[in-house]
Structure formats: C-alpha cells, structure tokens
Amino acid sequence: MPPLTDRLRSMSFGAGVKNGLGSSGPKEACGVFGVWGHPEAAKLTYFGLYALQHRGQESAGIVATDGRRVAEHRQMGLVPEVFNDRIVEALQGHIALGHVRYSTTGSSLLKNAQPFLVNFAGQAIALGHNGNLTNSVRLRKELEAQGSIFQTTMDSEIIVHLLVRHLKDGPGQALIEALPQAKGAFSLGLLVKDTLIGARDPHGFRPLCLGRLAEGGWVLSSETCALDLIEAQYVRDVEPGEIVLINEHGLTSLKMEPPEPHTFCIFEYIYFARPDSNIFGHNVYQVRKRMGERLAREYPDIKADLTMPFPDSGNYAGIGYGRASGLPLEMGMIRNHYVGRTFIQPSQSMRDFGVRVKLNPVREVIRDRRVVIVEDSIIRGTTSRTRVKALREAGAREVHMLVSCPPHRFPCYYGIDFSSKGELIAANYSVEEVRRFLGLDSLGYLSLEGMVAATDFERPEFCLACFNGEHPVPPEEGYSKFGLEAC
Ligand code: SF4
C-alpha cells in the first residue's frame, strides 16, 4: 500500500457525505484534533474532524501553519459542508489544529466557531476547547475591567486572554500561570506560533489523547477513533492537569498546580463517545455492553419475547442485555441514515413525522410481541414517547424499557447541553410518572452502582453529578447557561 501522504494527495475532500443525524438526545459540546510534523497536516486534520463529527455538528474549522504563515478556515455546518479540495489545499503547513463545535447555548454564530485565532505580539495563537468553565462570568468581568476586549461570546476566549498576559515567558510557563485560574472542564488544543499544545483540566472531565503518525509527527485528539482513521498509533492520554507542548524539540510535559481529584465524565461512556474509541483507558463499546448485562441482572423478572435497541444509541447496551437476559435481540426499528440537517422540519400538526423519518418500526418483527427496549438515556422524554407510540401502532403487545444509566436529575456545568433542571424529565417527575408519560408497561433504570461497576475501573474516578447532584466543581455565582457560550 502506498504511504499515507501519497494517498492523501490523491484524495478528494468535502464530497458531500451527509451525516445521518438521527440523535435526539443531549448534544456534546465539541471535538479537538491537532497534528504536528506532517506535510499534509491540514488534510489529516480534516479526516480527524470527520471522525469526531459526533462531538459537534454546528461548525467546523482548521488553522494551519508552518510556524510563520498562518491560514484558517471556519464555517457553520458539518465537516464535508465546510471543507472542499480547494479549501483544504490552501491550508498549508506542517502544523494544524481543528475543531468541531456544538454550542451549548442558543446562538450559533460564525464568530464563535473555533479554532479561535488571534495575533498577539507577532505570534499567531489558535485555541480549540472542549468543556465549560464554571467561573467564566467572573473572569470575563475581571478581564474587561483590566482592559481586555472580547471578540466572541465564548468562555473559551477567556483562556486566550489569560494566556497572553504571561506569554513573554513562553507558552508553557504562560499556561502554567493561566490555566489554574480557569475552573471547570477544559480539554484544549492550542497552537502558539510553531508549537502544538494539548492541555486538560486537573479533574480530567473530558478526554484528550496523544498519538504518533507512522511517518513521524504527533497527533492530539479528543477520541482515539480519529487516530485509527489516519493510521496513527495511540500513545497515551493527556493526563488530567497536564500540558503537553510539541515542537521541533520534541514533546515536553508540564503539570498544573494544584492537582485535583479526577472526575472523568461517565456520560462519555453512556452516550457521547464513539463505541470504537478508548477513553479514560477503557473501550466504550465494551463498557456499554457491560451496562446492558448489568440491566439484565438488575431486572431479571421481565417477561418478554424479544429485546431491541432504539438505534443507534441503545445498540451496544442492547447487545449486552440480549446476551445476559437470553432474549432474542432484534432490530425492531430501522434507522434512516440519510436524514441530515437539510431535512425540512415538519409543522406542529406533523410533529411525529420528524421522529419517524429517522426511525421506522418493522411491523413483522414487533406485531403481537412483548418488547423490551434498551435505551442509553432519557433526557426530555419527548422523542422516546413518540417512538414508543410508533411501536404500539406497529402492533407491539407490551412495551417495556430499560435505560443503561440512572435517571438524569441534575444539570451539567461541564459542557453538556442539559444545563437546567427544567429540561430533564426525571428531575421533575417520578419514575412512575415518566413511565406513564412514555406510555410504557414498565420502566427500569440502571442503578448508580451498576453503572459505575460496568466501567470496570479498578478505582472509579467519575463525575456523577447529573445523576447524584454532587458537582465536583460548583458553578460560581452568576453562572448562567445564557451567560457565556461553552464549548
Ligand atoms: Fe458528565 Fe454528567 Fe458530570 Fe456533566 S454532570 S460531566 S454529563 S457525568
């Protein structure tokens, strides 16, 4: 097989592959990808962003540099909508940083697309952020009082303002000074002149890993699935509280002070991360499967004829539940993979249509059967309700549902879009009330203990705040979902 670089040269970009965006659950708030030391760094980054598309579908961007000249392209839309051959070709240089974004607040503006690029004292600085700062409102007020002028409404921009204050000491030292001031969740990719930088908050809420290209060069990625795509070898995770700097001198690792207890986001395993990724040291597919197996142990008495997931979110827990319960696993609903962003939203009178165009029941599988649905989570409940109704209309005799995590009762302040309790059905209603709202014969959630045990961590170090309300970093006074935009 020809080397990767040669194959890249003959490839075409932005070929209009539409993402089958069928997800109706919570949205992830961003993906970060960077390459240092490859002549086609931007092209590799394009592919990396493609693999991370599930982490953000509102905008995408790449900044590329050879250490002197800088080129950027950012736009609203999916990766294949944002880039084409001509655009990727113009992003020259052996260093690139890319980002896909889903804004966690209402407005979705091009100026808030990342990487955020500025020029400071003759040095280009670019930043891509995954996470959410919990003290952003106070920090921004303080910085503005000291003369900082902000270009965006993103909390991510605060990090750049903190960084430039110490940049005369070099980017590593500047980040050692700046980052401990930012509280909350941040997995960062940064470009400072000719250095690619990765950094993770001391709690390690969001994933970030390092890889190496076969032809030389380093890769930084939110998830390992993006390394596989460009044939990079996983090296290790960027550690919580670690800053890695990659330039012509190799890789340098620095540690932020003070260290904090690790609180990895367990919801990455349940919903966000791709099943072919390994995050926090464990494979997502296997964890999801074990969650399904645990459901079978916790709910052994359901009498049913078959089990089925709502694809794709419940697939992997569904496999585990099917195997452990002994029920035949069927695909009782088929997903249309070609429903993209351009799908015209139906009017109010046709509102179920929007859900059904994505998932359609197979009557011959469901009719007169007692069905156990395996679902990964219930956030607002409206989509599940429509799907259950569709199963009943297709002739299901009984519909039971098992959920592979406990009820979501508390907001997330670390970069996920259910940041107010009003959006969470389980925060406002009992399990019995949710069951009735969804139109189910029975409803069961995985226990907190079962969920944690399914991860198979020797020493579990998780954030469980959206389930138990114990937020590892409390939001500061003035924190508001509608204050600054998270990423
Ligand atoms: Fe993840 Fe929930 Fe913690 Fe947010 S609150 S970081 S979604 S576990």
mmCIF file of N, CA and C in Angstrom, residues 169-230:
data_model
loop_
_atom_site.group_PDB
_atom_site.id
_atom_site.type_symbol
_atom_site.label_atom_id
_atom_site.label_comp_id
_atom_site.label_asym_id
_atom_site.label_seq_id
_atom_site.Cartn_x
_atom_site.Cartn_y
_atom_site.Cartn_z
ATOM 1 N N ASP A 169 7.011 34.737 28.833
ATOM 2 C CA ASP A 169 7.777 33.655 29.477
ATOM 3 C C ASP A 169 7.734 32.350 28.686
ATOM 4 N N GLY A 170 7.132 32.389 27.501
ATOM 5 C CA GLY A 170 6.990 31.174 26.695
ATOM 6 C C GLY A 170 5.628 30.549 26.930
ATOM 7 N N PRO A 171 5.106 29.785 25.940
ATOM 8 C CA PRO A 171 3.742 29.266 26.072
ATOM 9 C C PRO A 171 3.546 28.295 27.228
ATOM 10 N N GLY A 172 4.559 27.473 27.547
ATOM 11 C CA GLY A 172 4.417 26.501 28.630
ATOM 12 C C GLY A 172 4.223 27.201 29.958
ATOM 13 N N GLN A 173 5.134 28.122 30.271
ATOM 14 C CA GLN A 173 5.044 28.844 31.533
ATOM 15 C C GLN A 173 3.774 29.693 31.582
ATOM 16 N N ALA A 174 3.417 30.268 30.426
ATOM 17 C CA ALA A 174 2.213 31.100 30.380
ATOM 18 C C ALA A 174 0.979 30.268 30.740
ATOM 19 N N LEU A 175 0.921 29.039 30.234
ATOM 20 C CA LEU A 175 -0.238 28.184 30.540
ATOM 21 C C LEU A 175 -0.225 27.705 31.990
ATOM 22 N N ILE A 176 0.984 27.455 32.525
ATOM 23 C CA ILE A 176 1.098 27.073 33.941
ATOM 24 C C ILE A 176 0.521 28.181 34.829
ATOM 25 N N GLU A 177 0.727 29.434 34.409
ATOM 26 C CA GLU A 177 0.187 30.565 35.172
ATOM 27 C C GLU A 177 -1.301 30.757 34.918
ATOM 28 N N ALA A 178 -1.697 30.585 33.646
ATOM 29 C CA ALA A 178 -3.056 30.973 33.251
ATOM 30 C C ALA A 178 -4.109 29.920 33.600
ATOM 31 N N LEU A 179 -3.827 28.665 33.285
ATOM 32 C CA LEU A 179 -4.889 27.654 33.338
ATOM 33 C C LEU A 179 -5.460 27.407 34.739
ATOM 34 N N PRO A 180 -4.644 27.433 35.810
ATOM 35 C CA PRO A 180 -5.254 27.220 37.131
ATOM 36 C C PRO A 180 -6.310 28.270 37.496
ATOM 37 N N GLN A 181 -6.308 29.403 36.800
ATOM 38 C CA GLN A 181 -7.349 30.412 37.073
ATOM 39 C C GLN A 181 -8.699 30.007 36.488
ATOM 40 N N ALA A 182 -8.673 29.147 35.476
ATOM 41 C CA ALA A 182 -9.916 28.703 34.831
ATOM 42 C C ALA A 182 -10.443 27.488 35.570
ATOM 43 N N LYS A 183 -11.687 27.542 36.039
ATOM 44 C CA LYS A 183 -12.288 26.427 36.779
ATOM 45 C C LYS A 183 -13.303 25.712 35.885
ATOM 46 N N GLY A 184 -13.468 24.423 36.142
ATOM 47 C CA GLY A 184 -14.447 23.669 35.368
ATOM 48 C C GLY A 184 -13.762 22.695 34.422
ATOM 49 N N ALA A 185 -14.353 22.532 33.252
ATOM 50 C CA ALA A 185 -13.888 21.493 32.323
ATOM 51 C C ALA A 185 -13.215 22.109 31.106
ATOM 52 N N PHE A 186 -11.983 21.692 30.840
ATOM 53 C CA PHE A 186 -11.361 22.082 29.578
ATOM 54 C C PHE A 186 -10.380 21.029 29.094
ATOM 55 N N SER A 187 -10.652 20.526 27.916
ATOM 56 C CA SER A 187 -9.646 19.780 27.153
ATOM 57 C C SER A 187 -9.336 20.664 25.965
ATOM 58 N N LEU A 188 -8.071 21.080 25.861
ATOM 59 C CA LEU A 188 -7.707 22.128 24.909
ATOM 60 C C LEU A 188 -6.718 21.642 23.870
ATOM 61 N N GLY A 189 -6.867 22.161 22.657
ATOM 62 C CA GLY A 189 -5.809 22.119 21.659
ATOM 63 C C GLY A 189 -5.419 23.566 21.398
ATOM 64 N N LEU A 190 -4.127 23.860 21.426
ATOM 65 C CA LEU A 190 -3.657 25.222 21.177
ATOM 66 C C LEU A 190 -2.540 25.201 20.161
ATOM 67 N N LEU A 191 -2.461 26.281 19.427
ATOM 68 C CA LEU A 191 -1.338 26.485 18.520
ATOM 69 C C LEU A 191 -0.726 27.825 18.908
ATOM 70 N N VAL A 192 0.524 27.836 19.312
ATOM 71 C CA VAL A 192 1.194 29.101 19.591
ATOM 72 C C VAL A 192 2.437 29.131 18.708
ATOM 73 N N LYS A 193 2.391 29.922 17.678
ATOM 74 C CA LYS A 193 3.458 30.052 16.676
ATOM 75 C C LYS A 193 3.785 28.698 16.060
ATOM 76 N N ASP A 194 4.855 28.024 16.503
ATOM 77 C CA ASP A 194 5.226 26.747 15.891
ATOM 78 C C ASP A 194 5.044 25.572 16.855
ATOM 79 N N THR A 195 4.284 25.798 17.915
ATOM 80 C CA THR A 195 4.108 24.754 18.936
ATOM 81 C C THR A 195 2.641 24.326 19.014
ATOM 82 N N LEU A 196 2.421 23.030 18.954
ATOM 83 C CA LEU A 196 1.078 22.476 19.178
ATOM 84 C C LEU A 196 0.996 22.073 20.647
ATOM 85 N N ILE A 197 -0.092 22.450 21.292
ATOM 86 C CA ILE A 197 -0.211 22.226 22.737
ATOM 87 C C ILE A 197 -1.526 21.520 23.050
ATOM 88 N N GLY A 198 -1.458 20.550 23.936
ATOM 89 C CA GLY A 198 -2.664 19.924 24.461
ATOM 90 C C GLY A 198 -2.704 20.147 25.957
ATOM 91 N N ALA A 199 -3.877 20.385 26.506
ATOM 92 C CA ALA A 199 -3.986 20.585 27.962
ATOM 93 C C ALA A 199 -5.335 20.086 28.431
ATOM 94 N N ARG A 200 -5.344 19.556 29.664
ATOM 95 C CA ARG A 200 -6.572 19.008 30.228
ATOM 96 C C ARG A 200 -6.741 19.534 31.646
ATOM 97 N N ASP A 201 -7.948 19.911 32.017
ATOM 98 C CA ASP A 201 -8.156 20.444 33.367
ATOM 99 C C ASP A 201 -7.770 19.396 34.413
ATOM 100 N N PRO A 202 -7.444 19.823 35.622
ATOM 101 C CA PRO A 202 -6.937 18.882 36.635
ATOM 102 C C PRO A 202 -7.930 17.786 37.019
ATOM 103 N N HIS A 203 -9.239 18.010 36.804
ATOM 104 C CA HIS A 203 -10.229 16.957 37.087
ATOM 105 C C HIS A 203 -10.322 15.957 35.935
ATOM 106 N N GLY A 204 -9.956 16.373 34.754
ATOM 107 C CA GLY A 204 -9.969 15.471 33.590
ATOM 108 C C GLY A 204 -11.370 15.138 33.098
ATOM 109 N N PHE A 205 -12.298 16.093 33.184
ATOM 110 C CA PHE A 205 -13.690 15.811 32.799
ATOM 111 C C PHE A 205 -13.796 15.214 31.389
ATOM 112 N N ARG A 206 -13.148 15.862 30.419
ATOM 113 C CA ARG A 206 -13.309 15.450 29.010
ATOM 114 C C ARG A 206 -12.039 14.746 28.540
ATOM 115 N N PRO A 207 -12.180 13.830 27.592
ATOM 116 C CA PRO A 207 -10.993 13.082 27.136
ATOM 117 C C PRO A 207 -10.083 13.903 26.215
ATOM 118 N N LEU A 208 -8.849 13.502 26.129
ATOM 119 C CA LEU A 208 -7.881 14.054 25.168
ATOM 120 C C LEU A 208 -6.712 13.077 25.128
ATOM 121 N N CYS A 209 -6.299 12.696 23.922
ATOM 122 C CA CYS A 209 -5.207 11.717 23.847
ATOM 123 C C CYS A 209 -4.138 12.128 22.841
ATOM 124 N N LEU A 210 -3.016 11.437 22.928
ATOM 125 C CA LEU A 210 -1.868 11.678 22.056
ATOM 126 C C LEU A 210 -1.635 10.472 21.157
ATOM 127 N N GLY A 211 -1.288 10.737 19.909
ATOM 128 C CA GLY A 211 -0.954 9.650 19.001
ATOM 129 C C GLY A 211 0.280 10.000 18.179
ATOM 130 N N ARG A 212 0.853 8.981 17.524
ATOM 131 C CA ARG A 212 2.013 9.208 16.638
ATOM 132 C C ARG A 212 1.713 8.674 15.256
ATOM 133 N N LEU A 213 2.114 9.440 14.261
ATOM 134 C CA LEU A 213 1.943 9.004 12.883
ATOM 135 C C LEU A 213 3.084 8.076 12.487
ATOM 136 N N ALA A 214 2.773 7.118 11.625
ATOM 137 C CA ALA A 214 3.800 6.176 11.191
ATOM 138 C C ALA A 214 4.941 6.904 10.486
ATOM 139 N N GLU A 215 4.590 7.975 9.782
ATOM 140 C CA GLU A 215 5.615 8.725 9.037
ATOM 141 C C GLU A 215 6.293 9.792 9.899
ATOM 142 N N GLY A 216 6.080 9.756 11.191
ATOM 143 C CA GLY A 216 6.605 10.779 12.095
ATOM 144 C C GLY A 216 5.511 11.796 12.346
ATOM 145 N N GLY A 217 5.682 12.570 13.380
ATOM 146 C CA GLY A 217 4.681 13.577 13.704
ATOM 147 C C GLY A 217 3.769 13.126 14.825
ATOM 148 N N TRP A 218 3.182 14.125 15.472
ATOM 149 C CA TRP A 218 2.320 13.890 16.635
ATOM 150 C C TRP A 218 0.879 14.240 16.317
ATOM 151 N N VAL A 219 -0.027 13.595 17.035
ATOM 152 C CA VAL A 219 -1.454 13.872 16.875
ATOM 153 C C VAL A 219 -2.071 14.074 18.249
ATOM 154 N N LEU A 220 -3.000 14.999 18.296
ATOM 155 C CA LEU A 220 -3.762 15.285 19.505
ATOM 156 C C LEU A 220 -5.221 15.072 19.151
ATOM 157 N N SER A 221 -5.977 14.326 19.956
ATOM 158 C CA SER A 221 -7.363 14.067 19.564
ATOM 159 C C SER A 221 -8.272 13.888 20.774
ATOM 160 N N SER A 222 -9.507 14.338 20.630
ATOM 161 C CA SER A 222 -10.491 14.128 21.699
ATOM 162 C C SER A 222 -10.749 12.643 21.920
ATOM 163 N N GLU A 223 -10.741 11.866 20.826
ATOM 164 C CA GLU A 223 -11.034 10.428 20.953
ATOM 165 C C GLU A 223 -10.093 9.615 20.072
ATOM 166 N N THR A 224 -9.884 8.371 20.464
ATOM 167 C CA THR A 224 -8.948 7.515 19.719
ATOM 168 C C THR A 224 -9.494 7.079 18.359
ATOM 169 N N CYS A 225 -10.829 7.132 18.155
ATOM 170 C CA CYS A 225 -11.368 6.707 16.851
ATOM 171 C C CYS A 225 -10.785 7.558 15.725
ATOM 172 N N ALA A 226 -10.436 8.808 16.019
ATOM 173 C CA ALA A 226 -9.870 9.680 14.995
ATOM 174 C C ALA A 226 -8.414 9.308 14.686
ATOM 175 N N LEU A 227 -7.726 8.709 15.652
ATOM 176 C CA LEU A 227 -6.354 8.236 15.383
ATOM 177 C C LEU A 227 -6.405 7.079 14.398
ATOM 178 N N ASP A 228 -7.355 6.169 14.617
ATOM 179 C CA ASP A 228 -7.463 4.986 13.756
ATOM 180 C C ASP A 228 -7.628 5.405 12.296
ATOM 181 N N LEU A 229 -8.462 6.403 12.077
ATOM 182 C CA LEU A 229 -8.778 6.813 10.709
ATOM 183 C C LEU A 229 -7.538 7.256 9.940
ATOM 184 N N ILE A 230 -6.604 7.929 10.611
ATOM 185 C CA ILE A 230 -5.414 8.409 9.907
ATOM 186 C C ILE A 230 -4.202 7.518 10.196
#
